[in-house]
Coordinates of C-alpha atoms and ligand atoms in Angstrom, one line a residue:
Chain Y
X1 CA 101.9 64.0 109.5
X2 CA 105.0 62.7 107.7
X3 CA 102.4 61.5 105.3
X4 CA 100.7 65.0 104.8
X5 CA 104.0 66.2 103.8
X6 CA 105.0 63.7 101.2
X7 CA 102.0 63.9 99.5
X8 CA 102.7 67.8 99.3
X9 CA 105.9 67.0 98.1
X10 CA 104.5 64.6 95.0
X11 CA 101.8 67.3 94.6
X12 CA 104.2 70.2 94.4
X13 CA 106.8 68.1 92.1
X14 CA 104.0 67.3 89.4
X15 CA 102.9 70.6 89.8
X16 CA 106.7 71.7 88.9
X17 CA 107.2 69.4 85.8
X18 CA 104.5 70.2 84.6
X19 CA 104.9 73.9 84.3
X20 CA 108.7 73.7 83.4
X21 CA 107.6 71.7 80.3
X22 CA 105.2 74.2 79.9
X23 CA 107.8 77.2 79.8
X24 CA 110.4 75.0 77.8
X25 CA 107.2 74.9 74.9
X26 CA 107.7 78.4 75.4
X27 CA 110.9 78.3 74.8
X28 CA 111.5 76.4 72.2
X29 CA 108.5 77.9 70.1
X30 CA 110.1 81.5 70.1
X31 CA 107.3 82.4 72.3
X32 CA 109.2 83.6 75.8
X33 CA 109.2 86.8 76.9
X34 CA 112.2 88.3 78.9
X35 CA 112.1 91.9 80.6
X36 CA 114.7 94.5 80.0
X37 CA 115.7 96.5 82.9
X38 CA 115.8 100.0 82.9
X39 CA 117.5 102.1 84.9
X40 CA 116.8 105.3 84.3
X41 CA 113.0 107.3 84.6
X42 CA 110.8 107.0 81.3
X43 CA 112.5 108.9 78.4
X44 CA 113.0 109.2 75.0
X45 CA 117.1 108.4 75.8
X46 CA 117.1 105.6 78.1
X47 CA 119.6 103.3 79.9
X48 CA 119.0 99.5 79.7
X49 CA 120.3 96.3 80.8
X50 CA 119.9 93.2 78.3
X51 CA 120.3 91.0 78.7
X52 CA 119.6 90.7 82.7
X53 CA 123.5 90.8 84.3
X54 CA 124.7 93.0 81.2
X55 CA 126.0 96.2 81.4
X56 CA 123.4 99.1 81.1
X57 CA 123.6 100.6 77.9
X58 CA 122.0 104.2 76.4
X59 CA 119.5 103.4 74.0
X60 CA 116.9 105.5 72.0
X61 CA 113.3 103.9 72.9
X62 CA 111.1 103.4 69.9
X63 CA 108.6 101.5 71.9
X64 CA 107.1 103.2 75.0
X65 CA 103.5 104.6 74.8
X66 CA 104.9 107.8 75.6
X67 CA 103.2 109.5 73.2
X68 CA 103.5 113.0 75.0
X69 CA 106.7 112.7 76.4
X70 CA 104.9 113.3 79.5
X71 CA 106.0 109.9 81.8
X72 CA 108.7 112.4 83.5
X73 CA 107.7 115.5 82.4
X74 CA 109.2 118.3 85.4
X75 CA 105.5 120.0 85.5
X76 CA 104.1 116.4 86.3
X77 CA 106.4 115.1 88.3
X78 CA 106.1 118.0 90.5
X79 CA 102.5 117.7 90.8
X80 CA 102.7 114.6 91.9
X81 CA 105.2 115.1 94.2
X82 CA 102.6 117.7 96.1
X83 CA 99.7 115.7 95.7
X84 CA 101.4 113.1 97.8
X85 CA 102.2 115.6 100.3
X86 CA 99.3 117.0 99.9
X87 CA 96.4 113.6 100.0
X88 CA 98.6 111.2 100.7
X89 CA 100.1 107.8 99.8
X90 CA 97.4 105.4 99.9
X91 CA 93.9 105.2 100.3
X92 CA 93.7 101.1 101.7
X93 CA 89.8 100.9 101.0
X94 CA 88.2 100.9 97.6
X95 CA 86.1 104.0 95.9
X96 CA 82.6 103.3 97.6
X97 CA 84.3 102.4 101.1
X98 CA 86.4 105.3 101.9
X99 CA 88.9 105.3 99.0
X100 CA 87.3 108.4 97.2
X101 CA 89.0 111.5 97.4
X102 CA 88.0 115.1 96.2
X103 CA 91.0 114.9 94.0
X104 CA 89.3 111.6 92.4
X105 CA 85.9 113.0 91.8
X106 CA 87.9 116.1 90.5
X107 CA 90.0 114.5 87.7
X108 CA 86.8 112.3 86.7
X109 CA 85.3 115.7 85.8
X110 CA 88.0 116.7 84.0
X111 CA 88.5 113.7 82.0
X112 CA 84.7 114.5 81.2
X113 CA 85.2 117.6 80.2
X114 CA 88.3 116.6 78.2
X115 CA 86.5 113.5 76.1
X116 CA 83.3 115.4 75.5
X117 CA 81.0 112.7 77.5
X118 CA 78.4 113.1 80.2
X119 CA 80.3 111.3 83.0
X120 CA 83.6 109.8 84.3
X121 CA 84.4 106.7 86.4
X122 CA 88.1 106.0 87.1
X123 CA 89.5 102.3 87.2
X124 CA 92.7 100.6 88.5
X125 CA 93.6 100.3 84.7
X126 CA 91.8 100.2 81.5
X127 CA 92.1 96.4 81.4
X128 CA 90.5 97.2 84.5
X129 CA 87.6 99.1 82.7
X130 CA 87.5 96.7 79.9
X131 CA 86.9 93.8 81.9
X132 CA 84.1 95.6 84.3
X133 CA 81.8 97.9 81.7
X134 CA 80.3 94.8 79.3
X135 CA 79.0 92.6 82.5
X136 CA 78.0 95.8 83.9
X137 CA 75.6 97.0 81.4
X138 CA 74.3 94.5 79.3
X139 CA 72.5 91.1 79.3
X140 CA 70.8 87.6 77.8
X141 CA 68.8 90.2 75.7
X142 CA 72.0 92.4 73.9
X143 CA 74.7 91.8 71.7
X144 CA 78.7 93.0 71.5
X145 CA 79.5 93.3 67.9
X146 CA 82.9 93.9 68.3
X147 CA 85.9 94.4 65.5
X148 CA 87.7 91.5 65.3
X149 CA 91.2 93.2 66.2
X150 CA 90.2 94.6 69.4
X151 CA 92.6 94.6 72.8
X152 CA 92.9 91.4 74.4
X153 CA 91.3 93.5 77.4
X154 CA 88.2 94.0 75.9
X155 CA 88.0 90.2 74.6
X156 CA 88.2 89.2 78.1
X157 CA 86.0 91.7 79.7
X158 CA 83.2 90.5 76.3
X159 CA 83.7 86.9 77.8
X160 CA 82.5 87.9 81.6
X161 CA 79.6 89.6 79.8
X162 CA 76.2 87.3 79.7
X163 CA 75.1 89.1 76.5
X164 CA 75.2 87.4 73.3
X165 CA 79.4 88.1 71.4
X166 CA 79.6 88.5 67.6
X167 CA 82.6 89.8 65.4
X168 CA 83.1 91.7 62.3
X169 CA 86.1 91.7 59.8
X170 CA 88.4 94.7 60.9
X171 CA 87.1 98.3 59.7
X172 CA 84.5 96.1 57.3
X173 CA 81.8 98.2 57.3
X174 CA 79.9 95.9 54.7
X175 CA 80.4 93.1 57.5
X176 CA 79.5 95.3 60.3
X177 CA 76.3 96.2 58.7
X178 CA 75.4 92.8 58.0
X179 CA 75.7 91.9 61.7
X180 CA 73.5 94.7 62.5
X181 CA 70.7 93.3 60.3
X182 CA 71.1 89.9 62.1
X183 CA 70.9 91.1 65.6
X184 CA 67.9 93.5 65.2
X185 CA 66.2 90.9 67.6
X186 CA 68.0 92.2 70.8
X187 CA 67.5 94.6 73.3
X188 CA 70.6 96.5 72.7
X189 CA 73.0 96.8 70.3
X190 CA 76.8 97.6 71.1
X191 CA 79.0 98.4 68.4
X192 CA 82.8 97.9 70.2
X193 CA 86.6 98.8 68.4
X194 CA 89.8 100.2 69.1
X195 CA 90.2 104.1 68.5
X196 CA 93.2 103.5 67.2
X197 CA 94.3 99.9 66.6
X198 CA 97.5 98.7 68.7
X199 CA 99.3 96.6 66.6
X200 CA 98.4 98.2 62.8
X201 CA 98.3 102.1 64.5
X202 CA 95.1 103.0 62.0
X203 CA 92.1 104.5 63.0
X204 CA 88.6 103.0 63.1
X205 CA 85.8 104.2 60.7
X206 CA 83.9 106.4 64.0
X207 CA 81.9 108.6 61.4
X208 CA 80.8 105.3 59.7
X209 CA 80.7 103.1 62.3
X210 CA 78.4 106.1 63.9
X211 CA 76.0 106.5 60.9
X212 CA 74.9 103.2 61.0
X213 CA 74.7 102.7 65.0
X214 CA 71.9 105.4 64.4
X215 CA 70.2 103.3 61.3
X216 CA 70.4 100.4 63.0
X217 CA 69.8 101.5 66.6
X218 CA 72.7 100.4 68.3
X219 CA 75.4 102.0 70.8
X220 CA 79.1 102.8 70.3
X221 CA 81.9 101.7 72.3
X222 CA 85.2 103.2 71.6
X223 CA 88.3 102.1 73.6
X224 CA 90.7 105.3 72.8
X225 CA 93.7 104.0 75.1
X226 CA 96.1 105.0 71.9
X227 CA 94.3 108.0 71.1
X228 CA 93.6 110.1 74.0
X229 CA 95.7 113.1 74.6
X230 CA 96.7 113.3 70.6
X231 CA 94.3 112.1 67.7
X232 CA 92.5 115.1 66.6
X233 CA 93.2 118.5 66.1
X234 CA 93.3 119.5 70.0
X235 CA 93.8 115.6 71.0
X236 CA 90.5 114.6 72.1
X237 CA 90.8 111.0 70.5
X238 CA 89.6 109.3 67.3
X239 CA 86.3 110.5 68.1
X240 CA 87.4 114.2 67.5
X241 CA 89.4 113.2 64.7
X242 CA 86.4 111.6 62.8
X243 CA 84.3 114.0 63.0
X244 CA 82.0 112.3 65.9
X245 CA 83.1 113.9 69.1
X246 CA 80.2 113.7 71.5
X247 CA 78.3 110.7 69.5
X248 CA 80.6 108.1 71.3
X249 CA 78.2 106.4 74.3
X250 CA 80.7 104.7 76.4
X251 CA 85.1 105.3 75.7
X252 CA 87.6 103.9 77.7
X253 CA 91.2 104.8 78.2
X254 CA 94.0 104.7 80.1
X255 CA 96.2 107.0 82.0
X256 CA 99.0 104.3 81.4
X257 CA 100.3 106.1 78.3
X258 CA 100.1 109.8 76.5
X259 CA 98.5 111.2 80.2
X260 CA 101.5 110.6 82.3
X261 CA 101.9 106.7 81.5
X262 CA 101.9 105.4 85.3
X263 CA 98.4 103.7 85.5
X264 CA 94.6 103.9 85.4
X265 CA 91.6 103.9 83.4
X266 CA 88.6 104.4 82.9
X267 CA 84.8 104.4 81.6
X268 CA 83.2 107.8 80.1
X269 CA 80.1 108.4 78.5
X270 CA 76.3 108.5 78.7
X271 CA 75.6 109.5 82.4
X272 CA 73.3 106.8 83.0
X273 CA 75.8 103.7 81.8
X274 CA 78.4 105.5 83.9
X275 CA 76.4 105.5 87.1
X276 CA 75.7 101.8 86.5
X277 CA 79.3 101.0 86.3
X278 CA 79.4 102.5 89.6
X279 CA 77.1 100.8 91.0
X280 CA 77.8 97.3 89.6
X281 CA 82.0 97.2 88.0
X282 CA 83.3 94.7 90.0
X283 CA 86.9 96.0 88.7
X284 CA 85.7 99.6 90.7
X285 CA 84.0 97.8 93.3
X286 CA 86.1 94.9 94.7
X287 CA 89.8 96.9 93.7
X288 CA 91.3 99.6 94.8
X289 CA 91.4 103.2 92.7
X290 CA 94.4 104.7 91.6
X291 CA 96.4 106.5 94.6
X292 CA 96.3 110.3 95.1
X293 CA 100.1 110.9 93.4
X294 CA 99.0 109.4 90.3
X295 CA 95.9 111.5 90.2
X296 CA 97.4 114.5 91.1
X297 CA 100.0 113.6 88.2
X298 CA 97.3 112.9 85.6
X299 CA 95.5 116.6 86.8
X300 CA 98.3 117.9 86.0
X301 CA 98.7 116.1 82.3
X302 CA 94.9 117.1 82.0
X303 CA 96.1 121.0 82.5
X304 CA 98.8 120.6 80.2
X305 CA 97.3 119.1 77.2
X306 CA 94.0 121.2 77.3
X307 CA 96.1 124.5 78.1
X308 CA 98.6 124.0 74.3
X309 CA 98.4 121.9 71.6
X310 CA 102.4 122.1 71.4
X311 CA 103.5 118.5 72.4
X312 CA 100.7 116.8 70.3
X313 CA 101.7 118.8 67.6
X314 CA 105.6 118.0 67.7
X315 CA 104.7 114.0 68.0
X316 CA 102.5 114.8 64.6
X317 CA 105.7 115.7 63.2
X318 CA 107.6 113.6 64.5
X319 CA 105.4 110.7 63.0
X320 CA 105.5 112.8 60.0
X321 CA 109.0 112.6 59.5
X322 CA 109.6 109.0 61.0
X323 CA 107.2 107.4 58.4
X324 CA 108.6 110.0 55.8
X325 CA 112.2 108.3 56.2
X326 CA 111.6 105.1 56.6
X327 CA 109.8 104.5 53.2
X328 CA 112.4 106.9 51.5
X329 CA 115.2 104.2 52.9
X330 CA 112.8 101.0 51.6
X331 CA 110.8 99.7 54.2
X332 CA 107.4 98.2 53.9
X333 CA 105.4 100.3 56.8
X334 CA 101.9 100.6 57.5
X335 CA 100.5 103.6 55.6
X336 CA 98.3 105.4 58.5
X337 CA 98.5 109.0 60.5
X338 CA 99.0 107.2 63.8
X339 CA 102.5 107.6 66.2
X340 CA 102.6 103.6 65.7
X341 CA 104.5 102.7 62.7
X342 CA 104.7 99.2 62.3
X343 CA 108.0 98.1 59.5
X344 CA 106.8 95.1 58.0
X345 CA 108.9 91.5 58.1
X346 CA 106.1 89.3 57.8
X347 CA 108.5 86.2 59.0
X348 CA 108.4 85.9 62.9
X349 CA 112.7 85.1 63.3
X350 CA 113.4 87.5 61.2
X351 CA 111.3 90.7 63.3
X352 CA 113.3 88.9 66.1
X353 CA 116.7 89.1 64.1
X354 CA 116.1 92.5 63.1
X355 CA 115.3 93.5 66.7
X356 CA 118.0 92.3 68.1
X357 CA 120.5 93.4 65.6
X358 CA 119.0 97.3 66.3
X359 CA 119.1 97.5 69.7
X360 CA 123.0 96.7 69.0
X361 CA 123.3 99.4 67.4
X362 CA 121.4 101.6 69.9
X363 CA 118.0 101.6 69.1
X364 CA 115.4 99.9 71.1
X365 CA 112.2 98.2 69.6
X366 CA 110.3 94.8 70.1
X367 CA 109.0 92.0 67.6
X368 CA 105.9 91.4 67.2
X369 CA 104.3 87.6 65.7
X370 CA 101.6 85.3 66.1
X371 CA 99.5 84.8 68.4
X372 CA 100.2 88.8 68.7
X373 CA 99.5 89.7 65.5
X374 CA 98.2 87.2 62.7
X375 CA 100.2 84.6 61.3
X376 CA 102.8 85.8 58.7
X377 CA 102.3 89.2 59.7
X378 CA 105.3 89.7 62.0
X379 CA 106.7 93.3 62.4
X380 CA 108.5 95.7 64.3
X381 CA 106.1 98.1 65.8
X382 CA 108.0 101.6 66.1
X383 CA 106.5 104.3 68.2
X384 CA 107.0 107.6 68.1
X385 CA 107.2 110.3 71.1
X386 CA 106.5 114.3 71.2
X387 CA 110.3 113.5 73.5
X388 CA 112.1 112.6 70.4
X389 CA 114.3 115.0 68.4
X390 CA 114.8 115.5 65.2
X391 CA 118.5 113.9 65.8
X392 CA 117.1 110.9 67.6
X393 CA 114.9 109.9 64.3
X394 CA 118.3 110.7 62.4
X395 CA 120.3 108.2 64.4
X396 CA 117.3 105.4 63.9
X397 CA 116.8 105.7 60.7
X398 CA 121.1 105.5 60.2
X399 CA 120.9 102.3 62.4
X400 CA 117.4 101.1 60.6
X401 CA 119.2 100.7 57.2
X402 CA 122.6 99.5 58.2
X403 CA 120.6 96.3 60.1
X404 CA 117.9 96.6 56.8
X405 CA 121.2 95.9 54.6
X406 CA 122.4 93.4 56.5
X407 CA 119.4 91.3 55.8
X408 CA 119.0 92.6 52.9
X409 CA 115.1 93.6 53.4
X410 CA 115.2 97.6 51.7
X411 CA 113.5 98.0 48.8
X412 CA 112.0 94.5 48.5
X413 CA 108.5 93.9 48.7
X414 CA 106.4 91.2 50.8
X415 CA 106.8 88.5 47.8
X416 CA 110.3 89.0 47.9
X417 CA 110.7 89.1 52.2
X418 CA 108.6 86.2 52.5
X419 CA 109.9 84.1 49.7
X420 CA 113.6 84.4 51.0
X421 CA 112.5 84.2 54.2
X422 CA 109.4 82.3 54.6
X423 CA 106.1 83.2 56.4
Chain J
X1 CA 82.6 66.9 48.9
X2 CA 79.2 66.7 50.2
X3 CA 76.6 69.5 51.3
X4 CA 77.7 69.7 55.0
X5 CA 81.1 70.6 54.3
X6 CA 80.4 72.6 51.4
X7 CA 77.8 74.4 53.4
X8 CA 80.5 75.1 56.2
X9 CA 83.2 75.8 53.9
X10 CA 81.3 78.7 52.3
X11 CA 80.9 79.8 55.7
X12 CA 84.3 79.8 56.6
X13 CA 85.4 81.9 53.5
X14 CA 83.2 84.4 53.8
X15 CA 82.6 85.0 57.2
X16 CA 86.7 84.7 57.8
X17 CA 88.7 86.0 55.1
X18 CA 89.8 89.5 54.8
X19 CA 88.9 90.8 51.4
X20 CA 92.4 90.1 49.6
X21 CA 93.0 87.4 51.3
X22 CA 94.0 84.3 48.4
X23 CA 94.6 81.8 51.1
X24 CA 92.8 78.8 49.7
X25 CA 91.0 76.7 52.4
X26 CA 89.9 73.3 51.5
X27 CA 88.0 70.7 54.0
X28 CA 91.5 70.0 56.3
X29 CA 92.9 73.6 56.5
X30 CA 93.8 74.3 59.8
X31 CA 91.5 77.1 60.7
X32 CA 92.4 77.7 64.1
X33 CA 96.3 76.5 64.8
X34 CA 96.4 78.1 60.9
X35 CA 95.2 81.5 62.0
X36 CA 92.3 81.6 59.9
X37 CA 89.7 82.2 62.6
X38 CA 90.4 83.0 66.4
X39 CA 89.0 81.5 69.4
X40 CA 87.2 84.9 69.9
X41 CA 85.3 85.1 66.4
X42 CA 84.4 81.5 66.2
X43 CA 81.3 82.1 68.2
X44 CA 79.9 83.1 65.0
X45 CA 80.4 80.0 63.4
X46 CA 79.4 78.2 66.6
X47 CA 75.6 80.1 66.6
X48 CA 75.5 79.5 62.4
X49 CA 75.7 75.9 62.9
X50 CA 73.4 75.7 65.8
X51 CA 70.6 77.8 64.0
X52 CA 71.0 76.4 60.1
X53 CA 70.6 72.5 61.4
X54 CA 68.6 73.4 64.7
X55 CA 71.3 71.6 66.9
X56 CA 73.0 72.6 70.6
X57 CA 76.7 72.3 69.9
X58 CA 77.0 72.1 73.9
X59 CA 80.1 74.5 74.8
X60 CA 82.2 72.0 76.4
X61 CA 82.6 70.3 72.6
X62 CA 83.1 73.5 71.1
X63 CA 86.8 73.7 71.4
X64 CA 89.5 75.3 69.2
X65 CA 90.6 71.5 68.3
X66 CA 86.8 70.4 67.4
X67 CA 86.1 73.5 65.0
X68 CA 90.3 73.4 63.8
X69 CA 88.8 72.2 59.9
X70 CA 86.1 71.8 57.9
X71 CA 86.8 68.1 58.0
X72 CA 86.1 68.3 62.2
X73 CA 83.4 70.5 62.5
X74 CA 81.4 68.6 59.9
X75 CA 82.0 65.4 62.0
X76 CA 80.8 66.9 65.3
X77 CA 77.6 68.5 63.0
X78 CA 76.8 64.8 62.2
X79 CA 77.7 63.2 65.3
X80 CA 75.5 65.4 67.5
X81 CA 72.8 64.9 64.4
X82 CA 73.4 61.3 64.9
X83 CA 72.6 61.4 68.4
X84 CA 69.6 62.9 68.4
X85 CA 67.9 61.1 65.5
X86 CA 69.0 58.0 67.6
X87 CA 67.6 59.7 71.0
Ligands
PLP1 C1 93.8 99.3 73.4 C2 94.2 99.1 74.8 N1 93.3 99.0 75.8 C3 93.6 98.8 77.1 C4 94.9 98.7 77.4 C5 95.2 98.4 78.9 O1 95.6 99.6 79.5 P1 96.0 99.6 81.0 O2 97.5 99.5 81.0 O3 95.5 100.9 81.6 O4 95.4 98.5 81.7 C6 95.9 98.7 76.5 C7 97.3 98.6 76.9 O5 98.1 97.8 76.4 C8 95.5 98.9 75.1 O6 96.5 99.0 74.2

């Protein structure tokens, strides 16, 4: 017995130093990630301790995926308040057991209805969705030609898939095409991107990458998580904003940001492929669906969005305006029509510098470098909100130039960052 | 440089780099700590080697480390060659 226990105690002790040397790598390479504490409900003027112990302090958030300014939006917050009331807390069974409500069935159709597809399944999350629909529907026989910057979600769930995985260069057509050629020997083709890329915030080719699904025979698989709810005129997604709404056979998105921003996904498209997630997901099968306040809340988002084009609108010109005065004061963005705005720094310290140095002055935004984005490519990836005024932008931008002077990064272009600072 | 690496290197540049990309790769670039190519779209590679010089590069050997440069992936190439003309 006494013997049991000290072996535990070697076991758990290697285990220990082995994982502390692990996070001290971490450490030392720049590459640790600490959470900021918020206290206050999702916003575009926001309370937040950092770091942990500080004192809270009011900050304007440049990062959230609030796109809609809908995370605590009165209308939704209400509904969601009723829909627990009204269905409940928790549902402790998954979908096919006796975790499906009406209300579930009901927003699925909605979301259908909403996206221009054939069918709807919800997921826990879209990771969720991501990692489920590849294994799900395809085999030994197909191939996943995917884009090269796709979500880390989707890489994962293309890994648990059995069908052959190829890449192309991102939004190379030429590549893409090529690919195509290759793989006319499978079964089934998918074509997989980003609506709208994460990291860069521009849109995939859809109309393109549509023409030549139909000349080569292949599907399309669009994951619109930064898209839904505000690309295209009435905020359908890229596919609406390309010119190929209803050509899309299977989208995922999330609920996790412009629709209400608390959590879920899911898979919409051809009916047949949705049923088949259904009956073979494991992510729907073996997990549980999201509860009935969150659905409720994301009916209500649904009603919203499809009722006025208002808030999609204001965060069109608000991205407008944003992009507008940070090249006038000498950044180096990403030209693209997305809410994400990435400010270019190229050197990974120095995003983390400037990061810093603006949430001292009020403003709250996150570095991004490699692995995250590609070597020597390190930004700051702004985001804007339908939530922000005009005046919040004003105070940014003030606060963007004072810490752009201090390191003396206005007006100077990537030779110039990268040859003072280094890649 | 002989045919192999040459063979691999074109490969590498044109399957790889972005069009503007001037990064100059040479035999021991580091492709994969470099952030040249990713774990996720070496695959490609993986299948071009396997089908040009009708060879099984068996998936436990293709790591990020063996297919990290030219240099590397040409020795596995020849190794697993190797083997089977011996075999
Ligand atoms: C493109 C993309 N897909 C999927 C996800 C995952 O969404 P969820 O939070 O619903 O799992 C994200 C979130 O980061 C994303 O950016």
């Amino acid at each position: 017995m006494a013997d049991a226990v000290e072996v535990e105690q070697g076991c758990l002790a290697r285990v220990r130093q082995h994982f502390r040397q692990e996070l001290d790598g971490l450490r030392n390479a720049g590459l640790f990630k600490e959470e900021r504490f918020i206290h206050a409900p999702q916003a575009a003027d926001i309370e937040v301790e950092f770091p942990a112990g500080a004192t809270p302090r009011q900050v304007i958030n440049l990062c959230a995926n609030n796109y809609l300014g809908l995370s605590s939006h009165p209308e939704v917050v209400a509904a969601a308040h009723a829909g627990l009331e009204a269905r409940g807390y928790g549902m402790s069974s998954v979908r096919f057991i006796c975790g499906t409500q009406d209300i579930h069935r009901e927003l699925e159709q909605r979301l259908t209805a909403f996206l221009g597809t054939e069918d709807t399944l919800l997921f826990p999350s879209c990771m969720d969705a991501n990692a489920g629909v590849f294994e799900a529907l395809l085999g030994e026989q197909d191939v996943m030609i995917a884009d090269r910057l796709v979500h880390a979600s989707i890489v994962d769930g293309m890994r648990l898939s059995k069908a052959m995985q190829d890449t192309f260069k991102h939004s190379d057509m030429a590549h893409l095409e090529e690919k195509l050629q290759e793989h006319q020997d499978k079964r089934f083709r998918l074509i997989i991107t980003d609506g709208v890329f994460s990291m860069d915030g521009d849109l995939a080719r859809l109309d393109d990458i549509v023409a030549l699904a139909e000349r080569y025979g292949a599907m399309v698989f669009v994951d619109d998580s930064h898209a839904t709810g505000f690309i295209g005129k009435t905020g359908r997604g890229t596919h609406e904003q390309k010119g190929v709404f209803g050509k899309i056979d299977i989208i995922t998105t999330t609920l996790g940001k412009a629709l209400g921003g608390a959590s879920g996904g899911c898979v919409s498209g051809r009916a047949e492929l949705v049923e088949m997630c259904r009956q073979r997901a494991r992510p729907y099968l073996f997990s549980n669906s999201v509860p009935p306040v969150i659905v409720a809340g994301a009916l209500k988002v649904l009603e919203l969005i499809s009722r006025t084009t208002e808030r999609r609108d204001a965060l069109e010109e608000n991205t407008r305006c944003w992009r507008r005065l940070l090249t006038e004061a000498g950044f180096d963005i990403k030209a693209g029509e997305s809410p994400i705005v990435p400010v270019m720094l190229y050197h990974a310290k120095l995003a983390q510098d400037v990061a810093r140095d603006l949430f001292a002055e009020g403003i709250y935004v996150v570095g991004f470098f490699f692995p995250v984005v590609p070597k020597g490519q390190a930004r700051i990836r702004t985001q804007l909100s339908a939530a922000h005024q005009k005046a919040h932008l004003d105070r940014a931008i003030e606060a963007f130039v004072k810490v752009g002077r201090k390191h003396d990064i206005l007006n100077k272009s990537k030779k110039a960052i990268t040859e003072r600072y280094g890649l | 440089m002989d045919e192999l690496r040459r063979v691999i290197l074109d490969y590498v540049v044109k399957e790889y780099l972005e069009e503007g990309d001037d990064r100059e790769v040479v035999v021991d670039t580091p492709l994969i700590t470099g952030g040249i190519v990713d774990s996720f779209s070496m695959v490609s590679l993986k299948r071009f080697l396997e089908k040009k010089y009708t060879i099984q590069i068996p998936d436990a050997e293709a790591t990020p480390t063996a297919f990290d440069s030219v240099e590397r992936i040409a020795s596995l190439v020849e190794r697993i060659r190797g083997a089977r003309a011996g075999a």
